[in-house]
XYZ file of C-alpha atoms in Angstrom:
166
model
C -199.346 -76.748 -49.483
C -197.245 -79.539 -51.009
C -193.517 -78.801 -51.127
C -191.796 -80.401 -54.110
C -188.035 -80.785 -53.884
C -185.330 -82.381 -55.954
C -184.877 -84.939 -53.154
C -188.563 -85.917 -53.505
C -188.091 -86.411 -57.241
C -184.851 -88.333 -56.717
C -186.423 -90.609 -54.065
C -189.389 -91.229 -56.353
C -187.072 -92.149 -59.237
C -185.174 -94.576 -57.008
C -188.348 -96.260 -55.676
C -190.598 -96.334 -58.734
C -189.820 -97.874 -62.117
C -189.221 -95.060 -64.573
C -191.699 -94.952 -67.447
C -192.255 -92.381 -70.138
C -195.963 -91.882 -70.916
C -197.257 -94.099 -73.710
C -196.548 -92.801 -77.196
C -199.598 -90.952 -78.492
C -198.246 -90.569 -82.013
C -196.184 -87.458 -81.339
C -192.480 -87.532 -81.980
C -189.797 -87.248 -79.314
C -189.748 -83.457 -79.599
C -193.404 -83.273 -78.558
C -192.909 -85.834 -75.785
C -190.296 -83.570 -74.251
C -192.205 -80.309 -74.713
C -190.092 -78.474 -77.264
C -186.598 -79.137 -75.919
C -183.958 -76.437 -75.676
C -181.594 -78.612 -77.702
C -181.345 -82.169 -78.986
C -178.851 -84.149 -81.003
C -176.147 -86.789 -81.132
C -173.274 -86.567 -78.641
C -170.705 -89.095 -77.433
C -170.663 -89.730 -73.666
C -167.993 -91.311 -71.509
C -169.265 -94.095 -69.228
C -169.146 -93.731 -65.449
C -167.716 -97.106 -64.408
C -166.122 -98.566 -67.507
C -165.021 -95.305 -69.171
C -166.044 -96.500 -72.621
C -167.422 -93.922 -75.074
C -170.942 -94.345 -76.483
C -172.873 -92.271 -78.972
C -176.230 -91.232 -77.498
C -179.161 -89.033 -78.495
C -179.350 -86.155 -75.996
C -182.377 -83.988 -75.182
C -182.031 -80.852 -73.037
C -185.313 -79.702 -71.519
C -186.782 -78.547 -68.183
C -183.370 -78.197 -66.470
C -182.570 -81.850 -67.242
C -180.339 -83.536 -69.750
C -181.783 -86.850 -70.969
C -179.886 -89.330 -73.091
C -181.283 -92.137 -75.215
C -179.872 -94.975 -77.261
C -181.429 -93.308 -80.333
C -184.129 -90.726 -81.180
C -186.597 -93.578 -81.750
C -186.290 -94.875 -78.171
C -188.953 -93.455 -75.860
C -187.321 -94.352 -72.528
C -184.126 -92.507 -71.615
C -180.970 -94.464 -70.804
C -180.176 -91.727 -68.270
C -181.302 -88.461 -66.734
C -179.017 -85.717 -65.431
C -180.881 -83.046 -63.419
C -178.829 -79.881 -63.908
C -179.554 -78.263 -60.528
C -176.384 -77.144 -58.774
C -174.195 -78.380 -61.649
C -171.778 -76.491 -63.845
C -170.485 -76.935 -67.388
C -167.045 -76.182 -68.845
C -164.894 -76.980 -71.848
C -162.871 -80.153 -71.359
C -159.455 -80.993 -72.680
C -159.701 -84.671 -73.574
C -156.562 -86.091 -75.181
C -158.335 -88.869 -77.084
C -161.356 -86.907 -78.271
C -161.858 -83.361 -79.546
C -164.844 -81.013 -78.976
C -165.552 -82.145 -75.409
C -167.247 -80.464 -72.495
C -167.852 -81.519 -68.908
C -170.858 -81.287 -66.645
C -169.664 -81.404 -63.057
C -170.541 -80.756 -59.445
C -168.378 -78.968 -56.923
C -169.922 -81.280 -54.306
C -168.614 -84.575 -55.728
C -170.962 -87.177 -57.147
C -173.694 -85.969 -59.492
C -177.226 -86.973 -58.450
C -178.376 -88.626 -61.656
C -179.983 -91.898 -62.653
C -179.806 -94.354 -65.521
C -181.258 -97.665 -66.652
C -179.096 -100.702 -65.973
C -178.879 -103.691 -68.326
C -182.015 -105.181 -66.708
C -184.020 -101.991 -67.281
C -184.025 -100.975 -63.597
C -183.381 -97.376 -62.585
C -180.106 -97.028 -60.676
C -177.936 -94.159 -59.518
C -175.313 -92.918 -61.940
C -171.617 -93.196 -61.092
C -170.361 -89.834 -62.324
C -168.549 -87.057 -60.561
C -168.161 -85.520 -64.029
C -170.021 -86.187 -67.256
C -167.562 -85.920 -70.123
C -169.394 -85.411 -73.422
C -168.099 -84.776 -76.946
C -169.847 -83.084 -79.850
C -169.320 -83.556 -83.593
C -167.566 -80.193 -83.983
C -166.438 -77.093 -82.103
C -169.514 -75.012 -83.059
C -171.842 -77.816 -81.936
C -169.956 -78.125 -78.632
C -170.125 -74.353 -78.044
C -173.888 -74.355 -78.701
C -174.475 -77.253 -76.267
C -172.408 -75.524 -73.566
C -174.327 -72.266 -74.101
C -177.721 -74.033 -73.931
C -176.776 -76.057 -70.832
C -175.526 -72.912 -69.073
C -178.783 -71.147 -69.945
C -180.811 -74.108 -68.664
C -178.883 -74.197 -65.386
C -179.328 -70.452 -64.829
C -183.073 -70.507 -65.597
C -184.090 -72.654 -62.632
C -187.176 -70.878 -61.210
C -186.731 -72.413 -57.730
C -183.230 -71.003 -57.303
C -184.288 -67.710 -58.850
C -187.064 -67.482 -56.227
C -184.575 -68.257 -53.422
C -182.179 -65.631 -54.770
C -184.957 -63.000 -54.841
C -186.025 -63.863 -51.275
C -182.421 -63.656 -50.075
C -182.018 -60.208 -51.688
C -185.288 -59.076 -50.103
C -184.205 -60.342 -46.667
C -180.832 -58.587 -46.969
C -182.537 -55.265 -47.781
C -184.650 -55.633 -44.628
C -181.567 -55.856 -42.368
């Protein structure tokens, strides 16, 4: 039996060039299997702290961001395992939320200027929506995506079962 872990995926992303399957005529929504949410958000950079507008797609417990909806290769991928989301109070920008880890640096990846996949430099992703309702909907969808991880649900069920046995 092959055991797939996040570390396996992460190691694979670091070693192999990241490629999205060739476009078969379907739009981005089909490429990402009916995402939980997609739309324009503004993201703060990890190193340089500049703000850039990106097209975000939330699907399969990952948050992908692209330069635009027409681009087929993501600029970055944020696996949502073990992460949390909260409203952020950003002085310069309204309608912000944060994706963060209690363990420090978030295990994510992005494309550098040469198109190579590199580790992200975020301990927190600060992201702003167009309005308060849009922000609230993104936070709700991200929370739902984080809580729907079948692997952690399975571990939780096994732990409950083991506790009943003792």
